[in-house]
XYZ file of N, CA and C in Angstrom:
744
model
N 0.777 -1.095 0.344
C -0.133 -0.289 0.336
C 0.615 1.504 -0.041
N 0.179 2.376 -0.852
C 1.538 3.625 -0.493
C 0.009 4.361 0.090
N 0.494 5.421 0.911
C -0.025 6.433 1.625
C 0.597 7.885 0.031
N -0.537 8.189 0.207
C -0.395 9.714 -0.477
C -1.304 11.148 0.433
N -0.604 12.191 0.717
C -0.951 13.280 0.953
C -1.071 14.343 0.105
N -1.850 15.098 -0.048
C -1.599 16.496 -1.405
C -1.893 17.820 -0.424
N -1.318 18.178 -0.557
C -1.756 19.551 0.047
C -1.171 21.131 -1.027
N -2.012 21.765 -0.877
C -2.034 23.341 -1.493
C -1.655 24.215 -1.491
N -0.228 24.567 -1.774
C -0.078 25.638 -1.388
C -0.314 26.986 -2.376
N -1.038 28.121 -1.655
C -1.633 29.584 -2.596
C -0.301 30.655 -2.205
N -0.514 31.223 -3.190
C 1.081 32.785 -2.529
C 0.075 33.487 -2.629
N 0.906 34.848 -1.743
C 0.387 35.489 -2.078
C 1.767 37.071 -1.823
N 1.351 37.344 -3.208
C 2.089 38.526 -3.512
C 2.002 39.744 -3.479
N 3.638 40.582 -2.551
C 3.116 41.834 -2.387
C 3.115 42.831 -3.666
N 2.244 43.980 -4.015
C 2.285 44.034 -5.050
C 3.639 44.789 -5.714
N 3.332 44.002 -6.878
C 4.776 44.871 -7.667
C 6.012 43.344 -7.568
N 5.576 42.464 -7.573
C 5.724 40.794 -7.259
C 5.596 40.370 -8.110
N 6.645 39.261 -8.839
C 5.769 37.713 -9.110
C 6.874 36.734 -9.104
N 6.721 36.024 -9.339
C 6.864 34.152 -8.468
C 8.565 34.373 -8.976
N 9.549 33.685 -8.759
C 10.575 33.704 -9.818
C 10.702 32.580 -10.254
N 11.533 33.245 -11.303
C 12.396 30.911 -12.671
C 10.723 31.081 -12.858
N 10.243 31.164 -13.580
C 8.444 30.597 -14.140
C 9.354 30.085 -14.827
N 10.051 29.480 -15.724
C 10.694 28.082 -16.954
C 11.618 27.477 -16.128
N 12.116 27.706 -15.003
C 13.105 26.758 -14.709
C 12.692 25.839 -13.295
N 13.246 24.384 -13.734
C 12.411 23.093 -12.349
C 10.856 23.283 -12.558
N 9.875 23.489 -13.548
C 8.558 23.504 -13.933
C 8.010 24.208 -13.426
N 8.723 25.836 -12.961
C 7.847 26.676 -11.867
C 7.165 26.646 -10.490
N 8.175 25.551 -10.600
C 8.031 25.394 -8.573
C 8.823 25.057 -8.414
N 10.129 26.131 -8.571
C 11.658 25.878 -7.505
C 11.057 26.907 -6.653
N 10.485 28.257 -6.570
C 9.858 29.056 -5.019
C 9.370 27.713 -4.265
N 8.194 26.823 -4.759
C 7.446 26.205 -3.987
C 8.588 25.398 -2.829
N 9.875 24.817 -4.096
C 10.027 23.504 -2.622
C 10.794 24.983 -2.294
N 11.419 26.073 -1.678
C 12.450 26.846 -1.329
C 11.036 27.328 -0.507
N 10.089 27.894 -0.377
C 9.307 27.961 0.302
C 8.839 26.936 1.642
N 9.114 25.417 1.259
C 8.320 24.252 2.340
C 9.555 24.222 3.017
N 11.080 24.065 2.405
C 12.311 24.394 3.053
C 12.251 25.209 3.895
N 11.854 26.501 3.674
C 11.814 27.474 5.013
C 11.241 27.806 5.971
N 9.958 26.799 5.574
C 9.136 26.063 6.756
C 9.551 25.252 8.092
N 10.074 24.495 6.801
C 11.385 23.182 7.603
C 11.986 23.575 8.495
N 12.885 25.003 8.081
C 14.075 25.257 8.522
C 13.652 25.502 10.120
N 12.324 26.302 10.071
C 12.079 26.763 10.838
C 11.195 25.748 12.426
N 10.943 24.886 11.732
C 10.656 23.709 12.447
C 11.497 22.727 12.304
N 12.741 22.746 11.955
C 13.609 21.420 12.017
C 13.664 20.598 12.537
N 13.968 20.993 14.243
C 14.272 20.078 15.700
C 12.804 20.340 16.097
N 11.796 20.486 16.179
C 10.522 20.173 16.027
C 10.040 18.494 15.306
N 10.357 18.770 14.371
C 10.262 17.219 13.025
C 11.555 16.672 13.967
N 12.430 16.311 14.118
C 13.377 15.513 14.913
C 12.663 15.444 16.154
N 12.293 16.022 16.714
C 12.235 15.514 17.987
C 10.621 14.389 17.415
N 9.864 14.543 16.644
C 8.458 13.856 15.802
C 9.550 12.676 15.041
N 10.832 12.298 14.878
C 11.086 11.375 14.248
C 10.612 11.467 12.802
N 10.854 12.916 12.123
C 10.847 12.947 11.158
C 12.079 12.943 10.249
N 12.091 12.248 8.871
C 13.413 11.600 8.652
C 13.277 13.313 7.750
N 14.057 13.667 8.427
C 13.828 15.600 7.504
C 14.575 15.730 6.258
N 15.385 14.807 6.130
C 16.385 14.987 4.642
C 15.141 14.377 3.754
N 13.964 13.938 3.392
C 13.345 13.879 3.209
C 12.354 15.265 2.630
N 13.009 16.234 2.605
C 12.945 17.961 2.192
C 13.968 18.051 0.988
N 14.650 17.619 0.997
C 16.207 18.431 0.351
C 16.721 16.661 -0.291
N 16.711 15.632 -0.314
C 17.247 14.516 -0.685
C 18.970 14.842 -0.475
N 19.029 15.488 0.242
C 20.616 15.677 0.608
C 20.628 14.949 1.803
N 22.063 13.823 1.875
C 22.471 13.666 3.290
C 23.200 14.957 4.239
N 22.926 14.649 5.213
C 22.568 16.379 6.505
C 24.432 16.971 6.700
N 24.998 14.818 7.085
C 26.269 15.051 7.379
C 27.508 15.679 6.458
N 27.216 14.949 5.087
C 28.598 14.691 3.976
C 28.159 15.690 3.042
N 26.334 16.281 3.129
C 25.666 16.909 2.210
C 25.406 16.371 0.131
N 26.137 15.159 0.478
C 25.647 14.385 -0.190
C 24.346 13.724 -1.149
N 24.424 13.956 -2.417
C 22.836 13.677 -3.417
C 22.063 12.528 -2.155
N 21.351 11.640 -1.876
C 20.597 10.863 -2.025
C 19.848 10.087 -3.339
N 20.695 8.608 -3.640
C 19.767 8.211 -4.404
C 18.526 7.673 -4.487
N 17.069 8.238 -4.937
C 16.343 7.663 -4.328
C 15.071 8.895 -4.962
N 13.754 7.648 -4.653
C 12.304 8.123 -5.576
C 12.158 9.225 -4.296
N 12.002 10.284 -4.756
C 11.766 11.339 -3.951
C 10.244 11.321 -3.137
N 10.054 11.434 -1.860
C 9.131 10.853 -1.409
C 7.933 12.226 -1.022
N 9.374 13.515 -1.576
C 7.851 14.770 -1.495
C 8.776 15.322 -2.665
N 6.930 15.880 -3.203
C 7.265 16.233 -4.781
C 6.656 17.619 -4.971
N 6.815 18.629 -5.390
C 6.459 20.198 -5.445
C 6.130 19.805 -7.009
N 4.673 20.352 -7.286
C 3.648 19.990 -8.371
C 3.467 21.096 -8.644
N 2.555 21.100 -10.365
C 1.828 22.508 -10.819
C 0.902 21.321 -11.543
N -0.652 21.735 -10.689
C -1.229 21.190 -11.682
C -2.383 22.714 -12.644
N -2.134 22.621 -13.961
C -3.000 24.154 -13.955
C -2.651 25.198 -13.309
N -3.504 26.212 -12.769
C -2.798 27.060 -11.732
C -2.845 26.590 -10.359
N -2.845 25.504 -9.931
C -2.348 25.314 -8.744
C -1.351 24.686 -8.386
N -0.581 24.988 -7.218
C 0.880 24.702 -6.280
C 0.686 23.525 -5.733
N 0.770 22.123 -5.576
C 0.636 21.465 -4.608
C 2.156 20.736 -4.268
N 2.213 19.861 -3.154
C 3.419 19.494 -1.952
C 2.518 18.181 -2.381
N 3.298 17.316 -2.705
C 2.622 15.242 -2.618
C 3.065 14.610 -1.638
N 2.981 13.789 -0.616
C 4.004 13.344 0.112
C 3.972 12.089 0.168
N 5.051 11.310 0.555
C 4.099 9.375 -0.382
C 5.243 8.970 0.495
N 4.015 8.229 1.524
C 4.651 7.053 2.388
C 5.202 7.980 3.673
N 6.718 7.798 3.956
C 6.934 8.692 4.704
C 7.108 10.121 4.794
N 6.841 10.610 3.497
C 6.880 11.626 2.822
C 5.145 12.011 3.758
N 4.497 11.359 3.359
C 3.302 12.038 4.086
C 3.130 12.879 5.594
N 4.179 11.151 6.160
C 4.054 11.571 7.647
C 4.569 13.077 7.701
N 5.980 13.387 7.351
C 6.561 14.427 7.093
C 5.668 15.242 7.187
N 4.927 15.805 6.346
C 4.560 16.725 5.502
C 2.989 16.498 6.477
N 2.782 15.878 7.090
C 1.740 16.161 8.511
C 2.238 16.860 9.204
N 3.688 16.628 9.922
C 3.964 17.280 11.298
C 4.368 18.526 10.524
N 4.529 18.717 9.139
C 4.710 20.006 9.435
C 3.652 21.311 9.305
N 3.165 20.503 8.264
C 1.787 21.387 7.858
C 0.613 21.478 8.809
N 0.843 20.353 10.166
C 0.002 19.757 10.784
C -0.502 21.094 11.406
N -0.109 21.903 11.870
C -0.695 22.825 13.283
C -0.766 24.612 12.801
N -0.338 24.303 11.054
C -0.271 25.932 10.484
C -1.862 26.190 10.280
N -2.425 27.071 10.672
C -3.676 28.111 10.322
C -3.419 29.253 9.551
N -4.420 29.623 8.436
C -3.998 31.675 8.231
C -2.596 30.709 7.115
N -2.366 32.457 6.938
C -1.666 32.368 6.155
C -0.017 32.471 6.803
N 1.293 31.936 6.193
C 2.060 32.202 6.179
C 3.689 32.963 5.975
N 3.791 33.743 6.540
C 5.135 34.461 6.099
C 5.969 34.103 5.570
N 6.957 33.661 4.305
C 8.013 33.273 3.796
C 9.067 34.637 3.262
N 8.453 35.827 3.339
C 9.584 36.689 3.195
C 8.519 37.861 2.685
N 9.773 38.569 2.776
C 8.713 40.230 2.488
C 8.232 40.696 1.558
N 8.227 39.453 0.697
C 6.666 39.483 -0.356
C 5.913 38.475 -1.218
N 6.626 37.547 0.604
C 6.113 36.205 -0.452
C 5.041 35.606 1.349
N 3.651 36.000 0.917
C 2.918 34.493 2.211
C 2.198 33.627 1.720
N 2.369 32.758 1.957
C 1.442 31.557 1.427
C 0.586 30.745 2.731
N -0.381 30.289 2.070
C -1.466 29.352 2.851
C -1.513 27.989 2.749
N -1.965 27.245 3.117
C -1.141 25.845 3.015
C -2.855 24.632 2.975
N -3.194 24.169 2.276
C -4.408 23.668 3.013
C -4.682 22.436 2.348
N -5.210 20.738 2.780
C -4.621 19.771 2.668
C -5.721 19.450 1.357
N -5.808 19.173 0.552
C -6.773 18.631 -0.221
C -6.731 17.197 -0.885
N -6.161 16.071 -0.430
C -6.144 14.287 -0.428
C -5.313 13.731 0.249
N -6.313 13.059 1.155
C -5.060 11.863 2.549
C -5.952 10.676 2.138
N -5.076 9.656 1.084
C -5.574 8.754 0.858
C -4.409 6.876 0.968
N -5.112 6.125 0.624
C -3.938 4.836 0.372
C -3.995 4.567 -0.882
N -3.626 3.584 -1.620
C -3.461 3.070 -2.933
C -2.811 2.076 -2.648
N -3.173 0.198 -3.426
C -2.807 -0.520 -3.722
C -1.903 -0.496 -5.064
N -0.833 -0.640 -5.294
C -0.275 -1.355 -6.585
C 0.010 -2.544 -6.972
N -0.686 -2.729 -8.018
C -0.421 -3.815 -8.310
C -0.632 -4.738 -9.824
N -0.354 -5.915 -9.926
C -0.520 -6.039 -11.162
C -1.837 -7.002 -11.519
N -2.720 -7.186 -12.766
C -3.360 -8.120 -12.323
C -3.589 -7.791 -13.218
N -5.300 -9.037 -14.191
C -5.574 -8.921 -15.527
C -5.830 -7.814 -16.727
N -6.239 -6.625 -15.605
C -6.513 -5.466 -16.123
C -6.102 -4.693 -16.889
N -5.982 -3.849 -17.859
C -5.763 -2.691 -18.539
C -6.064 -1.216 -17.847
N -5.484 -0.631 -17.585
C -5.513 0.829 -17.313
C -5.079 2.080 -17.940
N -5.558 3.279 -17.904
C -4.882 4.570 -18.683
C -4.866 5.666 -18.110
N -3.338 6.108 -18.504
C -2.805 6.451 -17.935
C -2.453 7.986 -18.412
N -2.052 9.424 -18.202
C -1.817 10.608 -19.085
C -0.660 10.701 -17.893
N 0.715 11.418 -18.552
C 2.076 11.674 -18.139
C 2.008 12.513 -18.976
N 2.347 13.891 -18.379
C 2.543 15.058 -18.103
C 3.898 15.737 -18.044
N 4.688 16.104 -19.459
C 5.949 17.010 -19.342
C 6.876 16.558 -18.912
N 7.071 14.893 -19.245
C 7.964 13.413 -18.907
C 8.907 13.651 -19.493
N 9.962 13.349 -19.075
C 11.604 13.338 -18.872
C 12.138 12.325 -18.901
N 12.542 11.974 -20.113
C 12.465 10.139 -19.685
C 14.270 10.157 -20.286
N 15.131 10.738 -21.036
C 16.078 10.838 -21.244
C 17.227 11.256 -20.406
N 18.059 10.316 -19.800
C 19.685 10.487 -19.322
C 20.091 10.684 -20.819
N 21.651 11.290 -20.881
C 22.670 11.967 -21.833
C 22.687 10.848 -22.770
N 23.172 9.667 -22.048
C 23.286 8.835 -22.996
C 22.176 7.945 -23.712
N 20.713 8.050 -23.483
C 19.678 7.743 -23.856
C 19.226 8.252 -24.790
N 19.973 10.060 -24.347
C 18.882 10.806 -25.674
C 19.727 10.479 -26.366
N 21.253 10.199 -26.656
C 22.195 10.043 -27.413
C 21.527 9.046 -28.889
N 20.896 8.101 -27.745
C 20.580 6.788 -28.566
C 19.283 7.216 -29.414
N 18.503 7.513 -28.856
C 17.111 8.152 -28.840
C 17.512 8.814 -30.149
N 18.324 9.750 -30.845
C 18.250 10.481 -31.515
C 19.051 9.427 -32.837
N 19.092 8.246 -32.826
C 19.654 7.439 -33.777
C 18.574 6.770 -34.138
N 17.378 6.450 -33.424
C 16.325 6.278 -33.944
C 15.611 6.816 -34.967
N 15.023 6.291 -35.602
C 14.680 6.983 -37.590
C 13.170 6.744 -37.255
N 12.322 5.374 -37.941
C 11.131 5.632 -37.438
C 10.038 5.852 -36.276
N 9.470 6.034 -36.261
C 8.132 6.266 -35.331
C 8.186 5.276 -34.176
N 8.149 3.759 -35.531
C 7.670 2.825 -34.369
C 9.062 2.532 -33.775
N 9.819 2.684 -33.650
C 11.233 2.649 -32.983
C 11.511 3.531 -31.986
N 10.610 4.870 -32.215
C 10.964 6.081 -31.422
C 10.157 5.444 -30.008
N 9.304 4.824 -30.425
C 7.701 4.371 -29.635
C 8.076 3.364 -28.811
N 8.674 2.598 -29.459
C 9.175 1.404 -28.312
C 10.461 1.692 -27.812
N 10.954 2.416 -27.944
C 12.292 3.106 -27.285
C 11.802 3.743 -25.561
N 10.457 4.693 -26.153
C 10.127 5.435 -24.967
C 9.323 4.390 -24.080
N 8.678 3.419 -24.886
C 8.064 2.433 -24.034
C 9.250 1.859 -22.409
N 10.177 1.550 -23.125
C 11.474 1.306 -22.619
C 11.979 1.534 -21.127
N 12.356 2.771 -21.880
C 11.852 3.772 -20.697
C 11.071 4.012 -19.748
N 9.563 4.507 -20.100
C 8.523 4.204 -19.102
C 8.881 2.935 -18.423
N 8.972 1.717 -18.683
C 8.911 0.621 -18.369
C 10.100 0.779 -16.998
N 11.595 0.783 -17.703
C 12.889 0.895 -16.399
C 11.954 2.294 -15.219
N 11.685 3.375 -15.643
C 11.166 4.498 -14.259
C 10.084 4.007 -13.515
N 9.071 2.987 -14.378
C 8.691 1.922 -12.972
C 8.963 1.441 -12.620
N 9.867 0.686 -12.567
C 10.072 -0.480 -12.209
C 11.735 -0.665 -11.662
N 12.290 -0.090 -12.057
C 13.975 0.394 -11.610
C 13.900 1.200 -10.657
N 12.414 2.581 -10.680
C 12.995 3.825 -9.371
C 11.866 3.687 -8.775
N 10.471 4.296 -9.566
C 9.583 3.982 -8.444
C 8.817 2.762 -7.555
N 9.242 1.628 -8.346
C 8.908 0.238 -7.965
C 9.543 0.114 -7.058
N 11.026 0.435 -7.252
C 12.011 -0.026 -6.543
C 12.382 -0.120 -5.160
N 12.771 1.849 -4.922
C 12.436 2.482 -4.325
C 11.097 1.995 -3.248
N 9.970 2.168 -4.171
C 8.813 1.884 -2.493
C 8.845 0.115 -2.556
N 9.617 -0.730 -2.900
C 9.366 -2.097 -2.566
C 8.601 -2.391 -2.836
N 7.758 -1.953 -4.052
C 6.501 -2.763 -4.544
C 6.731 -3.805 -5.606
N 8.223 -4.576 -5.532
C 8.003 -5.818 -6.439
C 7.859 -6.103 -7.208
N 6.937 -5.199 -8.302
C 6.895 -4.949 -9.418
C 8.112 -5.972 -10.448
N 7.342 -6.519 -11.246
C 8.351 -8.088 -11.857
C 7.856 -7.769 -13.646
N 9.397 -7.759 -14.307
C 9.459 -6.985 -15.192
C 9.042 -8.089 -16.637
N 8.369 -9.342 -16.145
C 8.079 -10.048 -16.565
C 7.020 -10.272 -17.035
N 5.895 -9.066 -16.326
C 4.321 -9.919 -15.949
C 4.049 -8.405 -16.722
N 4.978 -6.859 -16.829
C 3.991 -5.907 -16.386
C 4.190 -5.511 -17.829
N 3.388 -4.883 -18.708
C 3.307 -4.638 -20.000
C 2.549 -2.978 -20.201
N 3.068 -2.820 -20.930
C 3.197 -1.261 -20.927
C 3.261 -1.040 -22.520
N 1.678 0.203 -22.721
C 2.337 0.468 -24.407
C 1.709 1.599 -24.418
N 2.161 2.641 -24.985
C 1.756 4.239 -25.334
C 0.868 4.415 -26.978
N 0.045 5.163 -26.462
C -0.765 4.715 -26.993
C -1.439 6.229 -27.524
N -0.872 7.564 -27.176
C -0.632 8.484 -27.663
C 0.561 9.962 -27.353
N 0.810 10.550 -28.041
C 2.184 11.459 -27.817
C 1.551 12.480 -28.582
N 2.223 14.002 -27.587
C 2.064 15.012 -28.092
C 3.653 15.325 -29.333
N 4.303 15.246 -28.926
C 4.878 15.161 -30.476
C 6.826 14.593 -30.032
N 7.594 14.475 -31.066
C 9.158 14.053 -30.687
C 9.633 14.969 -30.721
N 9.633 15.942 -30.829
C 10.660 16.925 -30.886
C 10.409 18.454 -29.888
N 9.350 18.677 -28.796
C 9.537 19.768 -28.193
C 10.567 20.501 -28.053
N 11.116 21.731 -27.700
C 12.021 21.915 -27.208
C 12.456 21.690 -25.845
N 13.471 21.575 -25.801
C 14.018 21.058 -24.035
C 13.767 21.919 -23.047
N 13.688 21.706 -21.845
C 13.702 22.420 -20.942
C 13.785 22.527 -19.748
N 14.349 23.635 -18.838
C 16.245 23.156 -18.250
C 15.381 22.706 -16.201
N 16.541 22.203 -15.893
C 16.083 21.533 -14.490
C 17.454 21.692 -14.332
N 17.150 22.456 -12.807
C 18.322 22.473 -12.029
C 18.503 22.137 -11.477
N 19.660 20.937 -11.330
C 20.351 20.201 -10.381
C 21.476 20.416 -9.629
N 21.662 20.344 -8.248
C 22.827 20.688 -7.245
C 23.361 21.971 -8.267
N 22.714 23.215 -8.657
C 22.921 24.409 -8.910
C 24.028 24.689 -10.444
N 23.528 23.330 -10.881
C 23.734 22.849 -12.565
C 22.337 23.055 -13.697
N 22.533 24.065 -14.328
C 21.165 23.752 -15.292
C 21.602 22.569 -16.303
N 20.500 21.658 -16.609
C 20.660 20.451 -17.489
C 19.251 20.704 -18.609
N 19.442 20.656 -19.321
C 18.340 20.582 -20.467
C 17.617 19.081 -20.745
N 16.392 19.117 -21.172
C 15.617 16.981 -21.243
C 14.398 18.111 -22.089
N 14.443 16.506 -23.131
C 13.663 17.025 -23.851
C 12.256 16.427 -23.298
N 11.252 16.981 -22.887
C 9.932 16.741 -22.545
C 8.980 15.765 -23.418
N 8.172 15.159 -23.254
C 7.154 14.279 -23.398
C 5.596 14.420 -22.803
N 4.937 14.494 -23.337
C 3.510 14.824 -22.741
C 2.218 12.954 -23.643
N 2.341 11.803 -22.996
C 2.230 10.696 -23.563
C 0.171 10.185 -22.730
N 0.600 9.188 -23.097
C -0.913 8.362 -22.868
C -0.213 7.218 -23.074
N -0.482 6.733 -22.090
C -0.381 5.073 -22.026
C -1.164 3.941 -21.495
N -0.961 2.455 -21.748
C -1.705 1.755 -21.115
C -1.414 1.275 -20.326
N -1.244 0.453 -19.175
C -0.651 -0.387 -18.453
C -1.488 -1.284 -17.865
N -0.987 -2.725 -17.331
C -1.804 -3.905 -16.540
C -1.693 -3.505 -15.334
N -1.326 -2.601 -14.742
C -0.840 -1.669 -12.954
C -1.402 -1.293 -12.466
N -2.306 -1.099 -11.661
C -2.837 -0.038 -10.923
C -1.794 1.158 -10.303
N -1.714 2.870 -11.016
C -1.138 3.491 -10.105
C -1.742 4.323 -9.460
N -1.240 5.010 -8.474
C -2.266 5.916 -8.195
C -1.595 7.696 -8.378
N -2.939 8.448 -8.269
C -2.499 9.579 -9.232
C -1.560 10.170 -7.840
N -0.574 11.500 -9.053
C 0.235 12.490 -8.271
C 1.147 12.222 -7.722
N 1.252 11.308 -8.715
C 2.984 10.906 -9.105
C 4.562 11.456 -9.978
N 4.987 10.763 -9.799
C 5.975 11.761 -10.814
C 6.939 10.981 -11.116
N 6.919 10.259 -12.591
C 8.463 9.799 -13.043
C 9.216 9.817 -14.166
N 10.857 9.811 -13.919
C 11.603 10.340 -14.834
C 12.349 11.326 -14.225
N 12.575 11.888 -14.737
C 13.959 12.916 -14.728
C 12.708 14.378 -14.095
N 13.591 15.305 -13.013
C 12.630 15.839 -12.886
C 11.687 15.590 -12.208
N 11.120 14.462 -11.470
C 10.044 14.332 -10.611
C 9.949 15.180 -9.351
N 10.851 15.481 -8.786
C 10.748 16.349 -6.998
C 10.123 17.795 -8.090
N 10.664 18.555 -8.889
C 9.468 19.447 -9.090
C 8.251 19.175 -9.852
N 7.767 17.837 -10.758
C 6.378 17.903 -10.996
C 6.099 17.549 -12.387
N 7.640 17.272 -13.040
C 7.447 16.954 -14.353
C 7.537 15.316 -14.338
N 7.072 14.722 -14.991
C 6.308 13.641 -15.522
C 5.408 13.055 -14.494
N 4.482 14.153 -13.833
C 2.961 13.658 -13.276
C 2.257 12.591 -14.402
N 1.796 11.587 -13.101
C 0.877 10.470 -14.309
C -0.431 10.967 -13.320
N -1.127 10.593 -14.045
C -2.632 10.469 -13.506
C -3.470 8.973 -14.096
N -4.491 8.590 -13.288
C -5.080 8.438 -14.092
C -6.541 8.318 -15.132
N -6.287 7.852 -16.465
C -8.115 8.412 -17.162
C -8.396 7.969 -17.533
N -10.019 8.124 -16.670
C -11.168 7.559 -16.840
C -11.941 7.986 -18.036
């Protein structure tokens, strides 16, 4: 079972100000920074409560090294809403962080935010005889090496097959592996059923003070796998890239 909690963060700006970096990190960099400001103000209380505080930034607090794992706190933008999603331990961490907040909270001299829980659910991820449809928005599937391989493909069928391999790997080796879901490569079936474009312009993702460009895709796919809403796959998922939703 996967526990998912989703909080809507509404920004209130001082007149004359706008949210920074709208094109970098899916426009959610300010959201992550705001949550980390709230976290830093309450760090000791969170530690006393037993919260694994490195979930908020995915860095080892002693060495500063990046922790390789599926991010259990994700910063997402859906239409005009900004959301923070917690998964399993991330859900518990957000509950402690936001549990006592009421009204608006001052982040800086130009920004206040309001926090509201909008979802708190559990989901079972499993493979069964059914086929389920999903959308995947602004998915960033490629490492540098895989992007070079993708550029060598010519036929559309080859491109689709390659993207399906990337998607299956993200479901199995990233999402499934780090959440201990015991998904089996032999039984999972993935089929991309729609794609917006094969040659969209790259988008910038800032990682450890360096900006990298990734080619995005928005797709629909079917799978014999039940997936919860509000999870992200691929590169930049902590910033809401690759947001998966069931299609009904």
